[in-house]
Amino acid sequence: MNDQALQPPDPAADATTHGAVNTNTRKVFVKTYGCQMNVYDSARMTDALAADGYSETTVLEDADLVLLNTCHIREKAAEKVYSELGRLRDMKKAKNAEGREFVIGVTGCVAQAEGKEILRRAPAVDLVVGPQTYHRLPQVLRDVREGRKAVETDYSLEDKFEHLPSPEKAVTKSRGPTAFLTVQEGCDKFCTFCVVPYTRGSEVSRPLAQIVDEAKKLAGAGVRELTLLGQNVNAWHGTDADGNAIGLGELIAAIAEIDGLDRLRYTTSHPRDMDDRLIAAHATQSKLMPYLHLPVQSGSDRILKAMNRKHTAADYLALVRRIRAVNPELALSGDFIVGFPGETDEDFEDTMRLIEEVGYAQAFSFKYSPRPGTPGADLPDHVPEEMKSERLDRLQTLLFKQQRDFARACVGKTIDLLLEKEGRMEGQLVGRSPWLQPVIIDAKTTKSGDKLKIGDIIKVRITEAGPNSLFAEVAES
Ligand code: 5AD
Ligand code: SF4
């Protein structure tokens, strides 16, 4: 996976909440940590709970049920959850003293990894549900109300997606014109630094018909851009109606036929699973956005081997050349780890050279931190913290420069922009460029501005590149 990271957790936005408030029913507050798959899971959990009479709230004080949908990829992830649980315990005491219900649940990858330990260390918690069992939440809540705490962390044999209410019932305008759709979960790659194979389990692909059905429902609810998610999304495999084996390239072609969906993306991919048909889709599928998150982690073959990445730096570079040959417009993003055990100055310079050679439009980079239970944690020659920091600094300086250069090269281009939400300033509307950069327009300044609305796809000309976003004006026709 790839990298659990679908897109890696954004450190600036430590956690997100989502939801719309409603009236007399019980209310659930969901706090989502980590990657896009957790964002998707949170939405599906609230769908499941909506069918059971819960409405969402974004105000913690109003909630009868709070779910922490946790991420385990970063260092001290579990400790951060325990400290959040300490705060919630105090709130629970106060609410219970007023005679009000306040159920606390932990879901997601920390729930999977810690299991019963959570109830031992944080007795105020009522339920612990792993990522493969959240379709059982309504039943678990009934158990809790009858006084039984519940821990559900089995890798379920049943297909949770079959047991969840269909999304169009719950997809409201508040979910906007973009959506995630999980097509694949889990990972069998076992990179030696990564917890994902242990928290999300082994690779499973959802069947074609189930995915197409969900995509149609999302399109029917107004979604125009769909991001297909998987820890190892390009390992997706299935069969078509005639029983032929197909891969992600064919899945994208099937989804591209759905009316109303205009833009498709997928994340996260492993270099080993980029097959010819998927690469070809970047030339033939006009709805597929020219952007690919393709983590490499290191540019040193020695370190790649120790990481069990199953590819060399040369394999990766050759792959990048093949993808760019079919679509020269395509922008790449990546994930990097510095200071993996045994990484020498020379290994690190190899990574810097690979970055120079590829040229990334966007990247996520991390200092290696050992995860208990992963093989990397037991390797000798851990790199001192200061050395990791120095390397990360140099690497990020180079990556930020590439990102800025890429953004500057966008100035003057006319692009299609899907308006996703209102901006921070009055009159601003925000969307994403084909290359996933946020693009801000000032609708007031255009003749057609007052008619623009969220969900429109419009032509804009990029006028300026800021540090994190692009600015654009409507290209009047
Ligand atoms: N230490 C540092 N970075 C890690 N990642 C995953 N596990 C670790 C770890 N133990 C990074 C990888 C991955 C991204 C989601 O997080 O770069 O692609
Ligand atoms: Fe990605 Fe490797 Fe982790 Fe699998 S084990 S999720 S391929 S980083």
Coordinates of C-alpha atoms and ligand atoms in Angstrom, one line a residue:
M1 CA 0.0 0.0 0.0
N2 CA 0.0 0.9 0.2
D3 CA 0.4 2.3 2.5
Q4 CA -2.3 2.5 4.7
A5 CA -2.2 5.6 3.3
L6 CA -4.6 5.9 1.0
Q7 CA -3.6 9.4 1.6
P8 CA -1.5 9.4 4.8
P9 CA -3.0 11.1 7.8
D10 CA -2.7 14.9 7.4
P11 CA -0.8 16.0 10.5
A12 CA -2.3 19.5 10.3
A13 CA -5.8 18.1 10.5
D14 CA -5.4 15.7 13.3
A15 CA -8.9 14.5 13.2
T16 CA -12.1 15.4 11.4
T17 CA -15.7 15.3 12.4
H18 CA -18.6 15.0 10.0
G19 CA -22.3 15.0 10.3
A20 CA -25.5 16.9 10.1
V21 CA -27.5 17.7 13.2
N22 CA -31.0 16.5 13.8
T23 CA -33.8 16.6 16.4
N24 CA -35.3 14.1 18.8
T25 CA -33.4 11.0 18.1
R26 CA -30.3 9.8 19.7
K27 CA -27.2 11.6 18.5
V28 CA -23.8 10.2 17.5
F29 CA -20.6 12.2 17.3
V30 CA -17.9 10.6 15.2
K31 CA -14.3 11.7 15.4
T32 CA -12.2 10.4 12.5
Y33 CA -8.5 10.0 12.6
G34 CA -6.1 9.1 9.8
C35 CA -6.6 8.1 6.2
Q36 CA -9.5 8.4 3.7
M37 CA -10.6 4.9 4.3
N38 CA -11.4 5.9 7.9
V39 CA -13.4 8.9 6.5
Y40 CA -15.3 6.4 4.3
D41 CA -15.8 4.0 7.2
S42 CA -17.1 6.8 9.5
A43 CA -19.7 7.7 6.8
R44 CA -20.8 4.0 6.5
M45 CA -20.9 3.6 10.3
T46 CA -23.2 6.6 10.6
D47 CA -25.3 5.1 7.7
A48 CA -25.7 2.0 9.8
L49 CA -26.5 3.9 12.9
A50 CA -29.0 6.2 11.0
A51 CA -31.0 3.1 10.1
D52 CA -31.1 2.5 13.8
G53 CA -32.4 5.9 14.7
Y54 CA -29.2 7.8 15.4
S55 CA -28.6 11.2 13.8
E56 CA -25.2 12.8 13.5
T57 CA -24.1 15.8 15.4
T58 CA -20.9 17.8 15.2
V59 CA -21.4 19.1 18.7
L60 CA -19.8 16.7 21.2
E61 CA -21.9 18.0 24.2
D62 CA -25.1 17.0 22.3
A63 CA -24.0 13.4 21.7
D64 CA -25.5 10.3 23.4
L65 CA -22.8 8.2 21.6
V66 CA -19.3 9.2 20.7
L67 CA -17.2 7.1 18.4
L68 CA -13.4 7.6 18.0
N69 CA -12.6 6.1 14.6
T70 CA -8.9 5.6 15.2
C71 CA -5.7 5.3 13.1
H72 CA -2.7 3.2 14.2
I73 CA -0.2 4.3 11.6
R74 CA 1.5 7.1 13.5
E75 CA 3.7 6.8 16.5
K76 CA 2.0 6.7 19.9
A77 CA -1.3 6.4 18.2
A78 CA -2.8 4.3 21.0
E79 CA -1.5 6.7 23.7
K80 CA -3.2 9.6 22.0
V81 CA -6.4 7.7 22.0
Y82 CA -6.1 6.9 25.7
S83 CA -5.6 10.5 26.6
E84 CA -8.7 11.5 24.5
L85 CA -10.6 8.7 26.4
G86 CA -9.5 10.3 29.7
R87 CA -11.3 13.5 28.6
L88 CA -14.3 11.6 27.5
R89 CA -14.5 9.7 30.8
D90 CA -14.8 13.0 32.7
M91 CA -17.6 14.1 30.3
K92 CA -19.4 10.8 30.8
K93 CA -19.3 11.2 34.6
A94 CA -20.8 14.7 34.3
K95 CA -23.5 13.5 31.8
N96 CA -24.4 10.4 33.8
A97 CA -24.7 12.6 36.9
E98 CA -27.4 14.5 35.1
G99 CA -29.1 11.2 34.2
R100 CA -28.0 11.3 30.5
E101 CA -26.7 8.5 28.4
F102 CA -23.2 8.8 27.1
V103 CA -21.8 5.8 25.3
I104 CA -18.2 5.7 24.4
G105 CA -16.9 3.6 21.5
V106 CA -13.5 3.0 20.0
T107 CA -13.5 1.8 16.3
G108 CA -10.8 1.6 13.6
C109 CA -7.3 0.3 13.7
V110 CA -6.4 1.1 17.3
A111 CA -9.5 -0.8 18.3
Q112 CA -8.3 -3.7 16.2
A113 CA -4.8 -3.6 17.6
E114 CA -5.6 -3.1 21.3
G115 CA -8.8 -5.0 21.6
K116 CA -9.8 -5.8 25.2
E117 CA -6.8 -3.9 26.5
I118 CA -8.8 -0.7 25.8
L119 CA -11.5 -1.8 28.3
R120 CA -8.9 -2.6 30.9
R121 CA -7.0 0.7 30.6
A122 CA -10.1 2.9 29.9
P123 CA -13.1 1.3 31.8
A124 CA -15.4 4.2 30.7
V125 CA -15.3 2.7 27.2
D126 CA -18.5 0.7 26.4
L127 CA -17.6 -0.8 23.0
V128 CA -14.5 -1.6 20.9
V129 CA -15.2 -2.5 17.2
G130 CA -12.6 -3.2 14.6
P131 CA -12.7 -2.1 11.0
Q132 CA -14.0 -5.5 9.7
T133 CA -17.0 -5.6 12.0
Y134 CA -18.6 -2.2 12.1
H135 CA -21.7 -3.4 10.4
R136 CA -22.5 -5.0 13.8
L137 CA -22.6 -1.7 15.6
P138 CA -26.4 -1.5 16.0
Q139 CA -26.4 -4.9 17.7
V140 CA -23.4 -4.0 19.8
L141 CA -25.2 -0.9 20.9
R142 CA -28.2 -2.9 22.0
D143 CA -25.9 -5.1 24.0
V144 CA -24.4 -2.0 25.7
R145 CA -27.8 -0.7 26.6
E146 CA -28.6 -4.0 28.2
G147 CA -25.4 -3.6 30.3
R148 CA -23.0 -5.7 28.3
K149 CA -19.7 -4.1 27.1
A150 CA -18.7 -5.4 23.7
V151 CA -15.4 -6.1 22.0
E152 CA -15.7 -7.1 18.3
T153 CA -12.4 -7.4 16.6
D154 CA -12.7 -10.7 14.7
Y155 CA -11.8 -10.7 11.1
S156 CA -15.3 -11.3 10.1
L157 CA -16.2 -14.1 7.7
E158 CA -19.3 -12.2 6.6
D159 CA -19.0 -9.4 4.1
K160 CA -19.7 -6.2 6.1
F161 CA -20.7 -4.3 3.0
E162 CA -23.6 -6.8 2.4
H163 CA -24.8 -5.9 5.9
L164 CA -24.7 -2.1 5.7
P165 CA -27.6 0.0 4.6
S166 CA -27.2 1.3 1.1
P167 CA -25.4 4.6 1.0
E168 CA -27.9 6.6 -1.0
K169 CA -30.3 6.7 1.9
A170 CA -27.8 8.5 4.0
V171 CA -25.8 10.4 1.4
T172 CA -27.2 13.9 1.9
K173 CA -26.2 17.2 0.4
S174 CA -23.9 17.6 3.3
R175 CA -21.6 14.9 1.9
G176 CA -21.0 17.1 -1.2
P177 CA -20.2 16.3 -4.8
T178 CA -17.1 14.2 -4.0
A179 CA -17.1 10.8 -2.3
F180 CA -14.9 7.8 -1.4
L181 CA -15.8 4.3 -2.2
T182 CA -13.8 1.4 -0.7
V183 CA -13.2 -1.3 -3.4
Q184 CA -10.4 -3.2 -1.7
E185 CA -9.2 -3.6 1.9
G186 CA -6.3 -5.1 3.6
C187 CA -2.7 -5.9 2.6
D188 CA -0.6 -9.0 2.1
K189 CA 2.6 -7.2 1.3
F190 CA 4.0 -7.0 4.8
C191 CA 6.4 -4.1 4.5
T192 CA 8.5 -4.5 7.6
F193 CA 7.7 -1.0 9.0
C194 CA 3.9 -1.3 8.6
V195 CA 1.1 -2.2 10.9
V196 CA -1.6 -2.3 8.2
P197 CA -1.5 -6.1 7.5
Y198 CA -2.1 -6.6 11.2
T199 CA -4.9 -4.1 11.7
R200 CA -6.8 -4.3 8.4
G201 CA -6.1 -8.0 7.7
S202 CA -5.3 -9.7 4.4
E203 CA -6.3 -8.4 0.9
V204 CA -10.0 -8.6 0.0
S205 CA -11.6 -7.2 -3.1
R206 CA -15.3 -6.3 -3.2
P207 CA -17.1 -7.8 -6.2
L208 CA -17.6 -5.7 -9.3
A209 CA -21.4 -5.6 -9.2
Q210 CA -21.5 -4.5 -5.6
I211 CA -19.1 -1.6 -6.3
V212 CA -20.9 -0.5 -9.5
D213 CA -24.2 -0.5 -7.6
E214 CA -22.8 1.7 -4.8
A215 CA -21.2 4.0 -7.4
K216 CA -24.5 4.4 -9.2
K217 CA -26.2 5.2 -5.9
L218 CA -23.6 7.8 -5.1
A219 CA -24.0 9.3 -8.6
G220 CA -27.8 9.4 -8.1
A221 CA -27.2 11.3 -4.8
G222 CA -25.3 14.0 -6.7
V223 CA -21.7 12.8 -6.4
R224 CA -19.6 13.8 -9.5
E225 CA -16.1 12.8 -8.4
L226 CA -15.4 9.4 -6.9
T227 CA -12.2 8.2 -5.3
L228 CA -11.8 4.4 -5.2
L229 CA -10.1 3.4 -2.0
G230 CA -8.0 0.5 -1.0
Q231 CA -4.9 0.0 1.2
N232 CA -3.6 -1.7 -1.9
V233 CA -6.2 -0.5 -4.4
N234 CA -4.4 -1.6 -7.5
A235 CA -4.4 -5.1 -6.3
W236 CA -8.1 -5.1 -6.8
H237 CA -9.2 -8.1 -8.8
G238 CA -12.6 -9.5 -9.8
T239 CA -14.5 -11.1 -12.6
D240 CA -16.7 -9.5 -15.2
A241 CA -20.2 -10.7 -16.2
D242 CA -18.7 -13.4 -18.4
G243 CA -16.5 -14.7 -15.7
N244 CA -13.2 -13.2 -17.1
A245 CA -10.6 -12.2 -14.6
I246 CA -10.3 -8.4 -14.4
G247 CA -8.3 -5.8 -12.6
L248 CA -8.6 -2.2 -11.5
G249 CA -8.2 -0.9 -15.1
E250 CA -11.4 -2.7 -16.1
L251 CA -13.1 -1.7 -12.9
I252 CA -12.4 2.0 -13.7
A253 CA -13.8 1.5 -17.2
A254 CA -17.0 0.0 -15.8
I255 CA -17.4 2.9 -13.3
A256 CA -16.6 5.5 -16.0
E257 CA -19.8 4.4 -17.9
I258 CA -22.0 5.6 -15.0
D259 CA -23.8 8.8 -16.0
G260 CA -23.3 11.7 -13.6
L261 CA -19.8 10.6 -12.5
D262 CA -17.3 12.9 -14.2
R263 CA -14.1 12.4 -12.4
L264 CA -12.4 9.3 -11.0
R265 CA -9.4 8.8 -8.8
Y266 CA -7.9 5.8 -6.9
T267 CA -5.5 5.5 -4.0
T268 CA -3.2 4.0 -2.7
S269 CA -1.2 1.9 -5.2
H270 CA 1.7 -0.4 -4.7
P271 CA 4.3 -0.2 -7.6
R272 CA 4.2 -4.0 -7.9
D273 CA 0.5 -4.0 -8.8
M274 CA 0.5 -1.4 -11.6
D275 CA -0.4 -3.7 -14.5
D276 CA -0.5 -2.8 -18.2
R277 CA -4.2 -2.4 -18.3
L278 CA -4.3 0.0 -15.4
I279 CA -1.5 2.0 -17.0
A280 CA -3.4 2.1 -20.3
A281 CA -6.5 3.4 -18.5
H282 CA -4.5 6.6 -17.8
A283 CA -4.5 7.1 -21.6
T284 CA -7.9 5.9 -22.5
Q285 CA -10.2 6.8 -19.7
S286 CA -10.9 10.5 -19.9
K287 CA -12.7 10.6 -16.6
L288 CA -9.6 9.3 -14.8
M289 CA -7.7 12.2 -13.3
P290 CA -4.0 12.6 -14.2
Y291 CA -2.7 12.0 -10.7
L292 CA -1.2 9.0 -9.1
H293 CA -0.1 8.4 -5.5
L294 CA 2.6 5.8 -5.9
P295 CA 4.7 5.4 -2.7
V296 CA 8.3 4.3 -3.1
Q297 CA 9.5 4.8 0.6
S298 CA 13.2 4.8 -0.3
G299 CA 15.5 5.1 -3.2
S300 CA 18.1 2.6 -1.9
D301 CA 17.8 -1.0 -3.0
R302 CA 19.4 -2.2 0.2
I303 CA 16.8 -0.4 2.3
L304 CA 13.9 -1.4 -0.1
K305 CA 15.0 -5.0 0.5
A306 CA 15.1 -4.6 4.3
M307 CA 11.6 -2.9 4.0
N308 CA 10.4 -6.0 2.0
R309 CA 9.0 -3.6 -0.6
K310 CA 9.4 -6.2 -3.4
H311 CA 10.8 -3.7 -6.0
T312 CA 14.0 -1.9 -6.6
A313 CA 14.6 1.8 -7.3
A314 CA 15.2 0.9 -11.0
D315 CA 11.9 -1.0 -11.1
Y316 CA 10.1 2.1 -9.8
L317 CA 11.8 4.5 -12.2
A318 CA 11.0 2.3 -15.1
L319 CA 7.4 2.1 -14.1
V320 CA 7.2 5.9 -13.8
R321 CA 8.6 6.2 -17.3
R322 CA 6.0 3.8 -18.6
I323 CA 3.1 5.7 -16.9
R324 CA 4.4 9.0 -18.1
A325 CA 4.8 7.7 -21.7
V326 CA 1.0 7.0 -21.8
N327 CA 0.1 10.2 -20.1
P328 CA 2.7 13.0 -19.9
E329 CA 0.2 15.2 -18.0
L330 CA 0.2 12.8 -15.1
A331 CA 1.4 14.1 -11.7
L332 CA 3.0 11.8 -9.2
S333 CA 2.9 11.8 -5.4
G334 CA 4.7 9.5 -3.0
D335 CA 5.4 8.5 0.5
F336 CA 8.9 8.4 2.0
I337 CA 10.4 7.1 5.2
V338 CA 13.8 8.4 6.3
G339 CA 15.9 6.7 9.0
F340 CA 14.8 3.1 8.5
P341 CA 17.1 0.8 10.5
G342 CA 20.5 0.5 8.9
E343 CA 20.0 3.5 6.5
T344 CA 23.4 5.0 5.8
D345 CA 24.2 8.5 4.4
E346 CA 24.7 6.7 1.0
D347 CA 21.2 5.1 1.2
F348 CA 19.7 8.4 2.0
E349 CA 21.5 10.1 -0.9
D350 CA 20.0 7.4 -3.2
T351 CA 16.5 8.5 -2.0
M352 CA 17.4 12.1 -2.8
R353 CA 18.6 11.2 -6.3
L354 CA 15.4 9.2 -6.9
I355 CA 13.3 12.2 -5.9
E356 CA 15.3 14.4 -8.2
E357 CA 14.8 12.0 -11.1
V358 CA 11.1 11.6 -10.6
G359 CA 10.0 15.1 -9.7
Y360 CA 6.9 14.9 -7.4
A361 CA 3.9 17.2 -7.4
Q362 CA 3.1 16.3 -3.9
A363 CA 4.6 14.0 -1.2
F364 CA 4.3 12.7 2.3
S365 CA 7.4 12.0 4.3
F366 CA 8.0 10.5 7.7
K367 CA 10.8 9.6 10.1
Y368 CA 10.8 5.9 10.7
S369 CA 9.3 5.0 14.0
P370 CA 9.2 1.4 15.1
R371 CA 5.8 -0.2 15.5
P372 CA 5.7 -3.0 18.1
G373 CA 5.0 -6.4 16.4
T374 CA 6.4 -5.4 13.0
P375 CA 9.7 -7.0 11.9
G376 CA 11.4 -3.5 11.4
A377 CA 11.1 -2.9 15.1
D378 CA 13.5 -5.8 15.8
L379 CA 16.1 -4.8 13.2
P380 CA 19.6 -3.7 14.4
D381 CA 21.2 -0.3 13.7
H382 CA 18.4 2.1 14.5
V383 CA 19.2 5.5 13.2
P384 CA 19.7 8.3 15.9
E385 CA 16.8 10.7 16.2
E386 CA 18.9 13.8 15.3
M387 CA 20.1 12.1 12.1
K388 CA 16.5 11.2 11.1
S389 CA 15.5 14.9 11.7
E390 CA 18.3 16.2 9.6
R391 CA 17.5 13.8 6.8
L392 CA 13.8 14.6 6.9
D393 CA 14.6 18.3 6.8
R394 CA 16.7 17.9 3.6
L395 CA 14.2 15.6 2.0
Q396 CA 11.3 17.9 2.7
T397 CA 13.1 20.9 1.5
L398 CA 13.6 19.2 -1.9
L399 CA 10.0 17.9 -2.0
F400 CA 8.5 21.2 -1.1
K401 CA 10.5 22.9 -3.8
Q402 CA 9.3 20.3 -6.3
Q403 CA 5.7 20.9 -5.1
R404 CA 6.1 24.7 -5.5
D405 CA 7.7 24.4 -8.9
F406 CA 4.8 22.1 -10.1
A407 CA 2.2 24.6 -8.7
R408 CA 4.0 27.5 -10.4
A409 CA 4.0 25.6 -13.7
C410 CA 0.2 25.4 -13.4
V411 CA -0.2 29.2 -13.6
G412 CA -1.8 30.2 -16.9
K413 CA -3.4 26.8 -17.5
T414 CA -7.1 26.5 -18.1
I415 CA -8.6 23.6 -16.2
D416 CA -11.9 22.0 -15.3
L417 CA -12.7 22.7 -11.7
L418 CA -15.4 20.8 -9.7
L419 CA -16.7 23.2 -7.0
E420 CA -16.7 21.3 -3.8
K421 CA -17.4 23.8 -1.0
E422 CA -17.4 27.4 0.1
G423 CA -14.0 29.0 0.9
R424 CA -13.0 30.7 4.1
M425 CA -13.7 34.2 2.7
E426 CA -17.1 35.3 1.6
G427 CA -17.8 34.7 -2.1
Q428 CA -15.0 32.1 -2.4
L429 CA -15.6 28.7 -3.8
V430 CA -13.0 25.9 -3.6
G431 CA -12.4 22.8 -5.6
R432 CA -9.5 20.6 -6.6
S433 CA -7.4 20.7 -9.8
P434 CA -7.0 17.5 -11.8
W435 CA -3.7 17.2 -9.9
L436 CA -5.5 17.3 -6.5
Q437 CA -4.3 20.8 -5.5
P438 CA -6.9 23.0 -3.8
V439 CA -8.1 25.8 -6.2
I440 CA -9.8 28.9 -4.9
I441 CA -12.0 31.2 -7.0
D442 CA -13.6 34.4 -6.1
A443 CA -17.1 33.9 -7.5
K444 CA -18.1 37.5 -6.9
T445 CA -15.6 38.9 -9.4
T446 CA -17.0 37.0 -12.4
K447 CA -20.0 37.8 -14.6
S448 CA -21.4 34.4 -14.1
G449 CA -20.2 34.2 -10.5
D450 CA -23.6 34.6 -8.8
K451 CA -24.9 31.6 -10.8
L452 CA -22.1 29.2 -9.7
K453 CA -22.9 26.6 -7.2
I454 CA -21.3 23.7 -5.4
G455 CA -21.3 20.6 -7.6
D456 CA -20.7 22.6 -10.8
I457 CA -17.7 21.8 -13.1
I458 CA -16.5 25.0 -14.6
K459 CA -13.5 26.1 -16.7
V460 CA -11.1 28.3 -14.8
R461 CA -7.7 29.8 -15.5
I462 CA -5.1 29.5 -12.8
T463 CA -3.7 32.9 -11.9
E464 CA -1.5 32.4 -8.9
A465 CA 0.2 29.6 -6.9
G466 CA 0.1 30.0 -3.2
P467 CA 2.1 27.8 -0.8
N468 CA -0.9 25.4 -0.3
S469 CA -3.5 26.3 -2.9
L470 CA -3.9 27.7 -6.4
F471 CA -6.0 30.8 -7.2
A472 CA -8.0 31.0 -10.3
E473 CA -10.6 33.0 -12.2
V474 CA -13.6 31.8 -14.1
A475 CA -12.7 31.4 -17.8
E476 CA -15.6 33.3 -19.3
S477 CA -16.6 31.8 -22.6
Ligands
5AD1 N1 7.3 4.7 10.4 C1 7.3 5.8 9.6 N2 6.4 5.9 8.6 C2 5.5 4.9 8.4 N3 4.6 4.8 7.4 C3 4.0 3.6 7.7 N4 4.5 3.0 8.7 C4 5.5 3.8 9.2 C5 6.4 3.7 10.2 N5 6.5 2.7 11.1 C6 4.3 5.7 6.4 C7 4.7 5.1 5.0 C8 3.3 4.8 4.4 C9 2.5 6.0 5.0 C10 1.1 5.8 5.1 O1 3.0 6.1 6.3 O2 5.3 6.0 4.2 O3 3.3 4.8 3.0
SF4_2 FE1 1.4 -0.4 2.2 FE2 3.4 -2.1 2.7 FE3 1.8 -1.3 4.6 FE4 0.9 -3.0 2.8 S1 2.5 -3.4 4.3 S2 -0.2 -1.2 3.6 S3 2.0 -2.2 1.0 S4 3.1 0.0 3.4

